[in-house]
Amino acid sequence: MSSLFSPFTLRNLNLPNRIVVSPMCQYVADNGKATPWHVVHLGNLALSGASMVFIEATAVEPSGRITPGDLGLYNDETEAALRPVLEAVHTVSKAAVVMQLAHAGRKASSHVPWETGQLIPFGEGGWETYAPSAVPQKEGERAPKALDSAGLARVRDAFVATAHRAARLGVDGVEIHAAHGYLLHEFLSPISNHRTDEYGGSLENRMRFPLEVFDAVRAAFPADKPVGVRVSASDWMEGGWDIAQTLIFVKELQKRGVDWIDASSGGISPLQKIAVGPGYQVPFAEAIRKETGVTTISVGLITEPRQAEDIIATGKADFIALARAILYDPRWPWHAAALLGAAVDAPPSYWRALPREHGDLFRNASFGGR
Ligand SMILES: Cc1cc2nc3c(=O)[nH]c(=O)nc-3n(C[C@H](O)[C@H](O)[C@H](O)COP(=O)(O)O)c2cc1C
């Protein structure tokens, strides 16, 4: 029996396997609005056999977009543009669709990666950015505006409004993005948070705003649907956020009913020193799961089916998330199932594709009409 292909339940979601499509920004939204790209891209990944497909970082307000091409869900137009995407994906696939709720903080107002990724100046389409403190991400960059109490309330309310819109769209779960140097991570990390009020200084104070956002989103999203959090478990910098602080943060989230922790790392500063290698972030998920018992997702250079199977079978994580590997091979879960003697859900139209030697590859699932 494969552990990777064993079921798992998250609130009302009964998931047939432990494979997650990691959130991946596409940078091709039209002023925050989803386009036909999103139907095709997410539709493709929803037919991969993964049990959950995460929608890319979705901005809760326009100034929280990393780039002008980021997806947003902050007004009626962006909600209307996402509706056909959700309808299409839910019609053709049983995969759960999870939306990552995001605010880019001081890393907003940037060019898309293939056009340098650098901050866009005012006057060239750039916009005001917001952060815990008026400290830029990189030396020499324009500083963000430190959020005052009205600004904090505005951002918290924006997360709530987006959670309501996501629920209306039939999104199956949400993940709050508190990683990769974006706004909520900026509150957690002493590298970016230099505040002297109740939102800065001590660990308790630095956790305050992200926990307020979690509480507000959890209260706004339907109780039978899960809410997870993505963290950067380490800044990979002296004096930065680290796994010890992460464990305390996770315990606070656990008290508040978090459904999973998606354990990533890095992103707070270009001065980080990351030791990248196969499964390099697995020890973070493992430590979180062992120390707290919270459901974990491990991500980062997980590329091989047997590597993924081992992570789940040895209890290092409950799920594995794939980003680059599943872009490269959108049938990765099919191939993993064939190798591990398991089965995937696939639409009947594809059943003739199975290789003869894996006659039992496809679960006898009925598709459509969820
Ligand atoms: C094209 C691309 C876009 C990404 N966008 C996001 C995003 O929207 N939110 C996020 O938390 N991580 C994002 N990531 C990071 C991935 O979710 C993942 O954590 C990272 O790529 C490591 O996993 P991998 O080795 O399987 O690619 C992105 C990665 C890629 C390659």
GROMACS .gro file of C-alpha atoms and ligand atoms in nm:
model
  401
    1MET     CA    1   0.000   0.000   0.000
    2SER     CA    2   0.138   0.338  -0.098
    3SER     CA    3   0.137   0.604   0.173
    4LEU     CA    4   0.152   0.880  -0.091
    5PHE     CA    5  -0.175   0.745  -0.232
    6SER     CA    6  -0.352   0.698   0.100
    7PRO     CA    7  -0.654   0.916   0.181
    8PHE     CA    8  -0.664   1.211   0.419
    9THR     CA    9  -0.947   1.427   0.550
   10LEU     CA   10  -0.933   1.804   0.601
   11ARG     CA   11  -1.266   1.917   0.749
   12ASN     CA   12  -1.519   1.830   0.473
   13LEU     CA   13  -1.256   1.744   0.213
   14ASN     CA   14  -1.199   1.373   0.160
   15LEU     CA   15  -0.877   1.360  -0.035
   16PRO     CA   16  -0.765   1.044  -0.215
   17ASN     CA   17  -0.390   1.115  -0.198
   18ARG     CA   18  -0.122   1.338  -0.047
   19ILE     CA   19  -0.014   1.523  -0.360
   20VAL     CA   20  -0.070   1.898  -0.375
   21VAL     CA   21  -0.012   2.133  -0.666
   22SER     CA   22   0.179   2.416  -0.499
   23PRO     CA   23   0.063   2.774  -0.556
   24MET     CA   24   0.234   2.926  -0.859
   25CYS     CA   25   0.201   3.288  -0.967
   26GLN     CA   26   0.138   3.312  -1.341
   27TYR     CA   27   0.170   3.691  -1.373
   28VAL     CA   28  -0.076   3.704  -1.664
   29ALA     CA   29  -0.388   3.839  -1.494
   30ASP     CA   30  -0.551   4.144  -1.649
   31ASN     CA   31  -0.562   4.411  -1.379
   32GLY     CA   32  -0.616   4.140  -1.116
   33LYS     CA   33  -0.871   3.958  -1.331
   34ALA     CA   34  -0.833   3.591  -1.428
   35THR     CA   35  -0.804   3.523  -1.803
   36PRO     CA   36  -0.849   3.216  -2.028
   37TRP     CA   37  -0.492   3.124  -1.926
   38HIS     CA   38  -0.615   3.046  -1.576
   39VAL     CA   39  -0.888   2.812  -1.705
   40VAL     CA   40  -0.639   2.618  -1.916
   41HIS     CA   41  -0.353   2.622  -1.664
   42LEU     CA   42  -0.559   2.524  -1.359
   43GLY     CA   43  -0.776   2.289  -1.564
   44ASN     CA   44  -0.465   2.106  -1.680
   45LEU     CA   45  -0.324   2.075  -1.328
   46ALA     CA   46  -0.665   1.971  -1.192
   47LEU     CA   47  -0.645   1.669  -1.426
   48SER     CA   48  -0.300   1.575  -1.294
   49GLY     CA   49  -0.432   1.333  -1.032
   50ALA     CA   50  -0.321   1.555  -0.741
   51SER     CA   51  -0.585   1.571  -0.469
   52MET     CA   52  -0.553   1.947  -0.414
   53VAL     CA   53  -0.471   2.223  -0.658
   54PHE     CA   54  -0.367   2.552  -0.507
   55ILE     CA   55  -0.448   2.869  -0.698
   56GLU     CA   56  -0.156   3.110  -0.718
   57ALA     CA   57  -0.104   3.388  -0.462
   58THR     CA   58  -0.425   3.590  -0.497
   59ALA     CA   59  -0.403   3.950  -0.383
   60VAL     CA   60  -0.653   4.075  -0.127
   61GLU     CA   61  -0.611   4.438  -0.242
   62PRO     CA   62  -0.461   4.593  -0.557
   63SER     CA   63  -0.155   4.731  -0.373
   64GLY     CA   64  -0.087   4.379  -0.242
   65ARG     CA   65  -0.008   4.243  -0.589
   66ILE     CA   66   0.356   4.148  -0.644
   67THR     CA   67   0.330   4.254  -1.008
   68PRO     CA   68   0.073   4.416  -1.236
   69GLY     CA   69   0.005   4.062  -1.368
   70ASP     CA   70  -0.092   3.912  -1.030
   71LEU     CA   71  -0.428   3.752  -0.978
   72GLY     CA   72  -0.659   3.939  -0.740
   73LEU     CA   73  -0.990   3.887  -0.566
   74TYR     CA   74  -1.082   4.226  -0.426
   75ASN     CA   75  -1.384   4.363  -0.616
   76ASP     CA   76  -1.682   4.246  -0.817
   77GLU     CA   77  -1.484   4.245  -1.144
   78THR     CA   78  -1.209   4.016  -1.012
   79GLU     CA   79  -1.472   3.790  -0.855
   80ALA     CA   80  -1.668   3.771  -1.182
   81ALA     CA   81  -1.349   3.687  -1.374
   82LEU     CA   82  -1.264   3.398  -1.139
   83ARG     CA   83  -1.613   3.247  -1.143
   84PRO     CA   84  -1.582   3.069  -1.482
   85VAL     CA   85  -1.238   2.940  -1.379
   86LEU     CA   86  -1.377   2.776  -1.065
   87GLU     CA   87  -1.680   2.647  -1.253
   88ALA     CA   88  -1.465   2.491  -1.526
   89VAL     CA   89  -1.221   2.326  -1.287
   90HIS     CA   90  -1.494   2.192  -1.060
   91THR     CA   91  -1.686   2.058  -1.358
   92VAL     CA   92  -1.400   1.858  -1.506
   93SER     CA   93  -1.215   1.748  -1.192
   94LYS     CA   94  -1.277   1.623  -0.841
   95ALA     CA   95  -0.954   1.785  -0.717
   96ALA     CA   96  -1.008   2.027  -0.429
   97VAL     CA   97  -0.929   2.385  -0.528
   98VAL     CA   98  -0.754   2.591  -0.261
   99MET     CA   99  -0.689   2.961  -0.298
  100GLN     CA  100  -0.377   3.122  -0.154
  101LEU     CA  101  -0.471   3.458  -0.001
  102ALA     CA  102  -0.182   3.700  -0.029
  103HIS     CA  103  -0.051   4.049   0.026
  104ALA     CA  104   0.294   4.122  -0.111
  105GLY     CA  105   0.380   4.399   0.138
  106ARG     CA  106   0.708   4.569   0.050
  107LYS     CA  107   0.770   4.326  -0.239
  108ALA     CA  108   0.466   4.461  -0.428
  109SER     CA  109   0.484   4.696  -0.728
  110SER     CA  110   0.747   4.486  -0.905
  111HIS     CA  111   0.800   4.394  -1.267
  112VAL     CA  112   0.708   4.037  -1.365
  113PRO     CA  113   1.008   3.802  -1.329
  114TRP     CA  114   1.075   3.779  -1.703
  115GLU     CA  115   1.099   4.161  -1.714
  116THR     CA  116   1.364   4.187  -1.435
  117GLY     CA  117   1.141   4.149  -1.126
  118GLN     CA  118   1.271   4.485  -1.002
  119LEU     CA  119   1.061   4.745  -0.820
  120ILE     CA  120   0.857   4.959  -1.063
  121PRO     CA  121   0.920   5.332  -1.008
  122PHE     CA  122   0.631   5.573  -0.951
  123GLY     CA  123   0.546   5.726  -1.287
  124GLU     CA  124   0.621   5.400  -1.470
  125GLY     CA  125   0.319   5.215  -1.334
  126GLY     CA  126   0.453   5.155  -0.982
  127TRP     CA  127   0.237   5.203  -0.674
  128GLU     CA  128   0.272   5.273  -0.302
  129THR     CA  129   0.372   4.964  -0.106
  130TYR     CA  130   0.294   4.882   0.259
  131ALA     CA  131   0.490   4.697   0.524
  132PRO     CA  132   0.530   4.678   0.902
  133SER     CA  133   0.816   4.930   0.882
  134ALA     CA  134   0.948   5.176   0.625
  135VAL     CA  135   1.242   4.949   0.543
  136PRO     CA  136   1.300   4.845   0.180
  137GLN     CA  137   1.364   4.484   0.080
  138LYS     CA  138   1.690   4.574  -0.092
  139GLU     CA  139   1.930   4.856  -0.015
  140GLY     CA  140   1.869   5.154  -0.241
  141GLU     CA  141   1.507   5.060  -0.315
  142ARG     CA  142   1.217   5.295  -0.248
  143ALA     CA  143   1.090   5.240   0.108
  144PRO     CA  144   0.740   5.107   0.173
  145LYS     CA  145   0.493   5.293   0.396
  146ALA     CA  146   0.467   5.159   0.751
  147LEU     CA  147   0.107   5.053   0.812
  148ASP     CA  148  -0.068   5.265   1.076
  149SER     CA  149  -0.365   5.133   1.272
  150ALA     CA  150  -0.612   5.232   0.999
  151GLY     CA  151  -0.389   5.057   0.745
  152LEU     CA  152  -0.376   4.740   0.956
  153ALA     CA  153  -0.755   4.738   0.982
  154ARG     CA  154  -0.783   4.795   0.606
  155VAL     CA  155  -0.556   4.498   0.525
  156ARG     CA  156  -0.726   4.270   0.779
  157ASP     CA  157  -1.066   4.362   0.635
  158ALA     CA  158  -0.932   4.297   0.283
  159PHE     CA  159  -0.833   3.941   0.383
  160VAL     CA  160  -1.183   3.892   0.526
  161ALA     CA  161  -1.358   4.031   0.218
  162THR     CA  162  -1.150   3.805  -0.008
  163ALA     CA  163  -1.230   3.504   0.210
  164HIS     CA  164  -1.602   3.582   0.170
  165ARG     CA  165  -1.561   3.616  -0.208
  166ALA     CA  166  -1.364   3.289  -0.223
  167ALA     CA  167  -1.641   3.111  -0.032
  168ARG     CA  168  -1.899   3.254  -0.273
  169LEU     CA  169  -1.696   3.118  -0.565
  170GLY     CA  170  -1.703   2.769  -0.414
  171VAL     CA  171  -1.331   2.757  -0.335
  172ASP     CA  172  -1.275   2.441  -0.125
  173GLY     CA  173  -1.015   2.584   0.114
  174VAL     CA  174  -0.785   2.881   0.161
  175GLU     CA  175  -0.420   2.913   0.250
  176ILE     CA  176  -0.297   3.235   0.410
  177HIS     CA  177   0.040   3.331   0.261
  178ALA     CA  178   0.271   3.416   0.552
  179ALA     CA  179   0.595   3.320   0.373
  180HIS     CA  180   0.851   3.432   0.116
  181GLY     CA  181   0.906   3.784   0.250
  182TYR     CA  182   0.553   3.905   0.179
  183LEU     CA  183   0.346   4.117   0.417
  184LEU     CA  184   0.260   3.870   0.695
  185HIS     CA  185   0.610   3.722   0.696
  186GLU     CA  186   0.741   4.080   0.714
  187PHE     CA  187   0.555   4.119   1.044
  188LEU     CA  188   0.701   3.796   1.182
  189SER     CA  189   1.064   3.860   1.093
  190PRO     CA  190   1.286   4.093   1.296
  191ILE     CA  191   1.470   4.166   0.969
  192SER     CA  192   1.170   4.357   0.828
  193ASN     CA  193   0.971   4.444   1.141
  194HIS     CA  194   1.129   4.734   1.332
  195ARG     CA  195   0.809   4.857   1.497
  196THR     CA  196   0.803   4.982   1.853
  197ASP     CA  197   0.425   4.945   1.907
  198GLU     CA  198   0.234   4.629   2.003
  199TYR     CA  199   0.300   4.484   1.652
  200GLY     CA  200   0.681   4.483   1.681
  201GLY     CA  201   0.967   4.389   1.912
  202SER     CA  202   0.887   4.072   2.107
  203LEU     CA  203   0.791   3.750   1.931
  204GLU     CA  204   0.441   3.784   2.078
  205ASN     CA  205   0.410   4.131   1.923
  206ARG     CA  206   0.550   4.027   1.582
  207MET     CA  207   0.301   3.738   1.565
  208ARG     CA  208   0.007   3.962   1.659
  209PHE     CA  209  -0.096   4.086   1.313
  210PRO     CA  210  -0.060   3.752   1.130
  211LEU     CA  211  -0.265   3.586   1.408
  212GLU     CA  212  -0.530   3.858   1.385
  213VAL     CA  213  -0.552   3.796   1.012
  214PHE     CA  214  -0.579   3.421   1.069
  215ASP     CA  215  -0.859   3.465   1.324
  216ALA     CA  216  -1.048   3.702   1.095
  217VAL     CA  217  -1.017   3.474   0.790
  218ARG     CA  218  -1.108   3.163   0.990
  219ALA     CA  219  -1.421   3.337   1.118
  220ALA     CA  220  -1.514   3.457   0.768
  221PHE     CA  221  -1.463   3.128   0.581
  222PRO     CA  222  -1.722   2.847   0.611
  223ALA     CA  223  -1.655   2.635   0.921
  224ASP     CA  224  -1.669   2.308   0.723
  225LYS     CA  225  -1.387   2.418   0.491
  226PRO     CA  226  -1.018   2.419   0.586
  227VAL     CA  227  -0.787   2.717   0.635
  228GLY     CA  228  -0.411   2.657   0.623
  229VAL     CA  229  -0.106   2.880   0.647
  230ARG     CA  230   0.214   2.885   0.444
  231VAL     CA  231   0.517   2.986   0.649
  232SER     CA  232   0.880   3.049   0.579
  233ALA     CA  233   1.024   2.833   0.857
  234SER     CA  234   1.358   3.015   0.833
  235ASP     CA  235   1.491   3.342   0.693
  236TRP     CA  236   1.827   3.169   0.648
  237MET     CA  237   1.982   3.478   0.810
  238GLU     CA  238   2.156   3.555   1.137
  239GLY     CA  239   1.909   3.738   1.365
  240GLY     CA  240   1.613   3.647   1.146
  241TRP     CA  241   1.300   3.433   1.177
  242ASP     CA  242   1.385   3.067   1.242
  243ILE     CA  243   1.237   2.725   1.313
  244ALA     CA  244   1.223   2.785   1.691
  245GLN     CA  245   1.001   3.091   1.642
  246THR     CA  246   0.805   2.907   1.372
  247LEU     CA  247   0.718   2.631   1.620
  248ILE     CA  248   0.578   2.887   1.865
  249PHE     CA  249   0.381   3.056   1.585
  250VAL     CA  250   0.243   2.718   1.472
  251LYS     CA  251   0.131   2.636   1.827
  252GLU     CA  252  -0.061   2.965   1.835
  253LEU     CA  253  -0.222   2.882   1.500
  254GLN     CA  254  -0.300   2.533   1.625
  255LYS     CA  255  -0.497   2.678   1.920
  256ARG     CA  256  -0.695   2.875   1.663
  257GLY     CA  257  -0.779   2.571   1.450
  258VAL     CA  258  -0.533   2.588   1.161
  259ASP     CA  259  -0.583   2.292   0.926
  260TRP     CA  260  -0.229   2.268   0.786
  261ILE     CA  261   0.109   2.434   0.784
  262ASP     CA  262   0.276   2.451   0.444
  263ALA     CA  263   0.645   2.467   0.536
  264SER     CA  264   0.851   2.672   0.295
  265SER     CA  265   1.142   2.906   0.372
  266GLY     CA  266   1.330   3.219   0.273
  267GLY     CA  267   1.237   3.532   0.083
  268ILE     CA  268   1.284   3.806   0.342
  269SER     CA  269   1.612   3.940   0.205
  270PRO     CA  270   1.846   3.896  -0.089
  271LEU     CA  271   2.121   3.842   0.172
  272GLN     CA  272   1.976   3.501   0.271
  273LYS     CA  273   2.209   3.201   0.248
  274ILE     CA  274   2.002   2.897   0.152
  275ALA     CA  275   2.150   2.549   0.134
  276VAL     CA  276   1.937   2.421  -0.155
  277GLY     CA  277   1.922   2.051  -0.239
  278PRO     CA  278   1.668   1.770  -0.287
  279GLY     CA  279   1.398   1.795  -0.019
  280TYR     CA  280   1.590   2.072   0.158
  281GLN     CA  281   1.281   2.200   0.341
  282VAL     CA  282   1.155   1.858   0.455
  283PRO     CA  283   1.321   1.892   0.801
  284PHE     CA  284   1.103   2.199   0.866
  285ALA     CA  285   0.778   2.011   0.799
  286GLU     CA  286   0.910   1.718   1.000
  287ALA     CA  287   0.998   1.935   1.302
  288ILE     CA  288   0.658   2.108   1.292
  289ARG     CA  289   0.468   1.779   1.265
  290LYS     CA  290   0.670   1.607   1.539
  291GLU     CA  291   0.662   1.902   1.779
  292THR     CA  292   0.298   2.007   1.735
  293GLY     CA  293   0.108   1.727   1.561
  294VAL     CA  294  -0.031   1.981   1.312
  295THR     CA  295  -0.091   1.852   0.958
  296THR     CA  296   0.202   1.957   0.742
  297ILE     CA  297   0.274   2.005   0.375
  298SER     CA  298   0.635   1.972   0.268
  299VAL     CA  299   0.756   2.152  -0.041
  300GLY     CA  300   1.080   2.229  -0.221
  301LEU     CA  301   1.274   2.013  -0.466
  302ILE     CA  302   1.056   1.711  -0.420
  303THR     CA  303   1.078   1.565  -0.767
  304GLU     CA  304   1.081   1.182  -0.744
  305PRO     CA  305   0.786   0.954  -0.658
  306ARG     CA  306   0.992   0.734  -0.424
  307GLN     CA  307   1.127   1.045  -0.248
  308ALA     CA  308   0.768   1.166  -0.199
  309GLU     CA  309   0.653   0.822  -0.083
  310ASP     CA  310   0.934   0.811   0.173
  311ILE     CA  311   0.846   1.156   0.313
  312ILE     CA  312   0.487   1.047   0.376
  313ALA     CA  313   0.563   0.687   0.483
  314THR     CA  314   0.819   0.795   0.743
  315GLY     CA  315   0.588   1.059   0.889
  316LYS     CA  316   0.794   1.362   0.790
  317ALA     CA  317   0.488   1.533   0.641
  318ASP     CA  318   0.122   1.461   0.565
  319PHE     CA  319   0.130   1.605   0.213
  320ILE     CA  320   0.395   1.692  -0.043
  321ALA     CA  321   0.352   1.993  -0.271
  322LEU     CA  322   0.499   2.008  -0.619
  323ALA     CA  323   0.565   2.325  -0.817
  324ARG     CA  324   0.833   2.299  -1.086
  325ALA     CA  325   0.815   1.919  -1.115
  326ILE     CA  326   0.444   1.927  -1.196
  327LEU     CA  327   0.484   2.211  -1.446
  328TYR     CA  328   0.745   1.994  -1.616
  329ASP     CA  329   0.531   1.682  -1.597
  330PRO     CA  330   0.162   1.753  -1.536
  331ARG     CA  331   0.098   1.377  -1.519
  332TRP     CA  332   0.351   1.334  -1.235
  333PRO     CA  333   0.084   1.178  -1.007
  334TRP     CA  334  -0.014   0.927  -1.279
  335HIS     CA  335   0.348   0.822  -1.319
  336ALA     CA  336   0.395   0.804  -0.942
  337ALA     CA  337   0.081   0.591  -0.907
  338ALA     CA  338   0.200   0.352  -1.179
  339LEU     CA  339   0.538   0.319  -1.009
  340LEU     CA  340   0.397   0.274  -0.659
  341GLY     CA  341   0.117   0.035  -0.756
  342ALA     CA  342  -0.156   0.285  -0.677
  343ALA     CA  343  -0.443   0.448  -0.866
  344VAL     CA  344  -0.544   0.802  -0.959
  345ASP     CA  345  -0.876   0.962  -1.040
  346ALA     CA  346  -0.892   1.042  -1.410
  347PRO     CA  347  -1.180   1.137  -1.635
  348PRO     CA  348  -1.322   0.851  -1.844
  349SER     CA  349  -1.220   1.032  -2.163
  350TYR     CA  350  -0.857   0.962  -2.066
  351TRP     CA  351  -0.895   0.601  -1.954
  352ARG     CA  352  -0.767   0.457  -2.283
  353ALA     CA  353  -0.434   0.629  -2.218
  354LEU     CA  354  -0.325   0.384  -1.952
  355PRO     CA  355  -0.027   0.173  -2.034
  356ARG     CA  356  -0.122  -0.197  -2.063
  357GLU     CA  357   0.106  -0.300  -1.775
  358HIS     CA  358  -0.075  -0.063  -1.537
  359GLY     CA  359  -0.427  -0.186  -1.599
  360ASP     CA  360  -0.541  -0.077  -1.257
  361LEU     CA  361  -0.398   0.276  -1.275
  362PHE     CA  362  -0.730   0.457  -1.282
  363ARG     CA  363  -0.975   0.453  -0.998
  364ASN     CA  364  -1.323   0.375  -1.122
  365ALA     CA  365  -1.439   0.726  -1.045
  366SER     CA  366  -1.732   0.910  -1.188
  367PHE     CA  367  -1.643   1.257  -1.304
  368GLY     CA  368  -1.826   1.583  -1.340
  369GLY     CA  369  -2.137   1.692  -1.151
  370ARG     CA  370  -1.968   1.725  -0.812
  371LIG     C1  371   0.636   2.968  -1.138
  371LIG     C2  372   0.633   2.969  -0.987
  371LIG     C3  373   0.544   3.051  -0.921
  371LIG     C4  374   0.535   3.048  -0.781
  371LIG     N1  375   0.439   3.123  -0.716
  371LIG     C5  376   0.416   3.104  -0.584
  371LIG     C6  377   0.301   3.159  -0.522
  371LIG     O1  378   0.213   3.216  -0.585
  371LIG     N2  379   0.288   3.139  -0.387
  371LIG     C7  380   0.380   3.068  -0.315
  371LIG     O2  381   0.364   3.055  -0.193
  371LIG     N3  382   0.487   3.010  -0.375
  371LIG     C8  383   0.504   3.025  -0.506
  371LIG     N4  384   0.608   2.959  -0.568
  371LIG     C9  385   0.689   2.866  -0.489
  371LIG    C10  386   0.635   2.724  -0.502
  371LIG     O3  387   0.502   2.712  -0.455
  371LIG    C11  388   0.725   2.622  -0.429
  371LIG     O4  389   0.719   2.649  -0.291
  371LIG    C12  390   0.871   2.628  -0.476
  371LIG     O5  391   0.879   2.641  -0.616
  371LIG    C13  392   0.948   2.505  -0.433
  371LIG     O6  393   0.887   2.387  -0.485
  371LIG     P1  394   0.945   2.308  -0.615
  371LIG     O7  395   1.087   2.273  -0.585
  371LIG     O8  396   0.852   2.190  -0.627
  371LIG     O9  397   0.935   2.402  -0.733
  371LIG    C14  398   0.620   2.964  -0.707
  371LIG    C15  399   0.714   2.884  -0.776
  371LIG    C16  400   0.718   2.882  -0.913
  371LIG    C17  401   0.815   2.790  -0.982
   0.00000   0.00000   0.00000
